Tab-separated table of C-alpha atoms in Angstrom:
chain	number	residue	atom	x	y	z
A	307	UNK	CA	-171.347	-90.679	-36.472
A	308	UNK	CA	-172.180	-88.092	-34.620
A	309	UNK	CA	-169.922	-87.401	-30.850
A	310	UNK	CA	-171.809	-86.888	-27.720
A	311	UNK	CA	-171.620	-83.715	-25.948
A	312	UNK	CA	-169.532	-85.628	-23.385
A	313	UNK	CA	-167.018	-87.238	-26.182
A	314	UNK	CA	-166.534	-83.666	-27.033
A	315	UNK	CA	-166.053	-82.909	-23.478
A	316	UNK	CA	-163.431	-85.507	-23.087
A	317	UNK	CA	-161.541	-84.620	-25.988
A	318	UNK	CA	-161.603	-81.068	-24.879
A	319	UNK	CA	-160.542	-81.982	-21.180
A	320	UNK	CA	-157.693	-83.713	-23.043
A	321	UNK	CA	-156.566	-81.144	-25.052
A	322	UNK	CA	-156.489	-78.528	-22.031
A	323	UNK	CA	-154.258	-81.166	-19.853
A	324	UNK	CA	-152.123	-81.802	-23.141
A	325	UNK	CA	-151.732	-77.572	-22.896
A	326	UNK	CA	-151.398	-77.579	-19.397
A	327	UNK	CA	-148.750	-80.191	-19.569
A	328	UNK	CA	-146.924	-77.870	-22.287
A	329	UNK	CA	-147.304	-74.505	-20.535
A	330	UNK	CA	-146.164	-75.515	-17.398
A	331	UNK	CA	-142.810	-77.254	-19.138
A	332	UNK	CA	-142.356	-73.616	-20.981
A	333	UNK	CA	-142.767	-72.063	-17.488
A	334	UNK	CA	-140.095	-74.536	-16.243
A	335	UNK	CA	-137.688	-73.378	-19.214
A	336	UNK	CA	-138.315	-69.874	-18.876
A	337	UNK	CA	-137.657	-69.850	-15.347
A	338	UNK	CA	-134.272	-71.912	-15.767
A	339	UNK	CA	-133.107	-69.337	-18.970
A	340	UNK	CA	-133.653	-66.359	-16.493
A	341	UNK	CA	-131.475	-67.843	-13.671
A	342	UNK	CA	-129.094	-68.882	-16.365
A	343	UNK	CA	-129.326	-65.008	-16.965
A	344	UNK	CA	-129.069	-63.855	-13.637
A	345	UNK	CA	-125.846	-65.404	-13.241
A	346	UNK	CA	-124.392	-64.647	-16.445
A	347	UNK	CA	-124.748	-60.756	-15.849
A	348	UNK	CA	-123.689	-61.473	-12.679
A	349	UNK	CA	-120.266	-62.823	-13.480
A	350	UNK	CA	-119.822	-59.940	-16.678
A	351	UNK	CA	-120.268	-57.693	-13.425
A	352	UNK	CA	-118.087	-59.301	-11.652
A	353	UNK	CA	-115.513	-58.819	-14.530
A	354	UNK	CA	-116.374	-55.600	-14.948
A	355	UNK	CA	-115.327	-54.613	-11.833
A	356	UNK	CA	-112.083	-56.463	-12.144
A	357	UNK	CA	-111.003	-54.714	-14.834
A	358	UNK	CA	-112.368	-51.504	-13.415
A	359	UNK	CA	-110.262	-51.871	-10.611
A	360	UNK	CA	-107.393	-52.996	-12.801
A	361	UNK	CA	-107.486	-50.229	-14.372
A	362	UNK	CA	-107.705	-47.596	-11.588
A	363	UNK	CA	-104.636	-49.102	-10.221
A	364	UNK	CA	-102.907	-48.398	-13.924
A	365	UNK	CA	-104.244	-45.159	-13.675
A	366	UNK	CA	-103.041	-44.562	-9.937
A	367	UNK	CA	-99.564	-45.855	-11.039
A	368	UNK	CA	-99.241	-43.944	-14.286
A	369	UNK	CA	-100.575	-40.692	-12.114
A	370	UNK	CA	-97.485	-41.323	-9.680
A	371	UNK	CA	-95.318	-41.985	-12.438
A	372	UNK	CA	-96.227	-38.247	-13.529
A	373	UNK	CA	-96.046	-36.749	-10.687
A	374	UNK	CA	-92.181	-37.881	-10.076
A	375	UNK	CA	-91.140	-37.026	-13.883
A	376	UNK	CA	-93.156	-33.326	-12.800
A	377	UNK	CA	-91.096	-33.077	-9.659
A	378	UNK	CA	-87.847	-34.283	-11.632
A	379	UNK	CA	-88.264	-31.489	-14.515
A	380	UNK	CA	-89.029	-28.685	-11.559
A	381	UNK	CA	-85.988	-29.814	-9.806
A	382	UNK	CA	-83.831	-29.364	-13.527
A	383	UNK	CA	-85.332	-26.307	-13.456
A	384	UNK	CA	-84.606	-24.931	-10.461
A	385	UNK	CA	-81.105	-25.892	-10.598
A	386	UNK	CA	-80.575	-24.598	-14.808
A	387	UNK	CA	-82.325	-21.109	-12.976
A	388	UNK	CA	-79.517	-21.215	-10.417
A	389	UNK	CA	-76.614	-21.742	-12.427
A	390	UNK	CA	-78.130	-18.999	-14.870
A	391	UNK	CA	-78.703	-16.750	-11.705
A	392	UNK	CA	-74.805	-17.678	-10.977
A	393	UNK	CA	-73.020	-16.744	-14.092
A	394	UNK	CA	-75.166	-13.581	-14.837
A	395	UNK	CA	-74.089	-12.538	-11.030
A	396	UNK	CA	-70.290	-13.465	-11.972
A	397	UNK	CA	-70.859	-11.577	-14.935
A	398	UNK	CA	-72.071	-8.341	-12.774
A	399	UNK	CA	-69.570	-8.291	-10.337
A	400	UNK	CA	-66.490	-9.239	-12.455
């Protein structure tokens, strides 16, 4: 039995919807996995930049810790020169 042109019309009409039907449910689901995309990047930037700034306050703190241990050794310095600087003057003038 042979189909009509419009049988094979039909079925052909039916296929396309039956596509149609399936393409526009994989648009759906690509459209929801890039949101679901969007806002996972968005909240690994979001922790990025916590730890970023996390870590520029370590590195502000350590920094400060330096500069007083710097300031500490200059002033053990200064004072070590002027006791030197004492006793060779003693030394001279005795």
């Amino acid at each position: 039995m042979e189909e009509t042109v419009e049988e094979r019309m039909a079925r052909m009409e039916g296929i396309l919807d039956q596509m149609d039907k399936r393409l526009t449910k994989v648009e759906a689901e690509i459209k929801e996995l890039r949101e679901a995309m969007r806002e996972g990047f968005q909240r690994l930037e979001e922790r990025f930049e916590t730890r970023f700034q996390r870590l520029d306050q370590r590195l502000d703190q350590l920094s400060a810790q330096m500069l007083s241990m710097i300031k500490r050794i200059v002033a053990g310095l200064i004072g070590m020169w002027a006791t030197i600087m004492g006793v060779l003057i003693a030394l001279v003038f005795k």
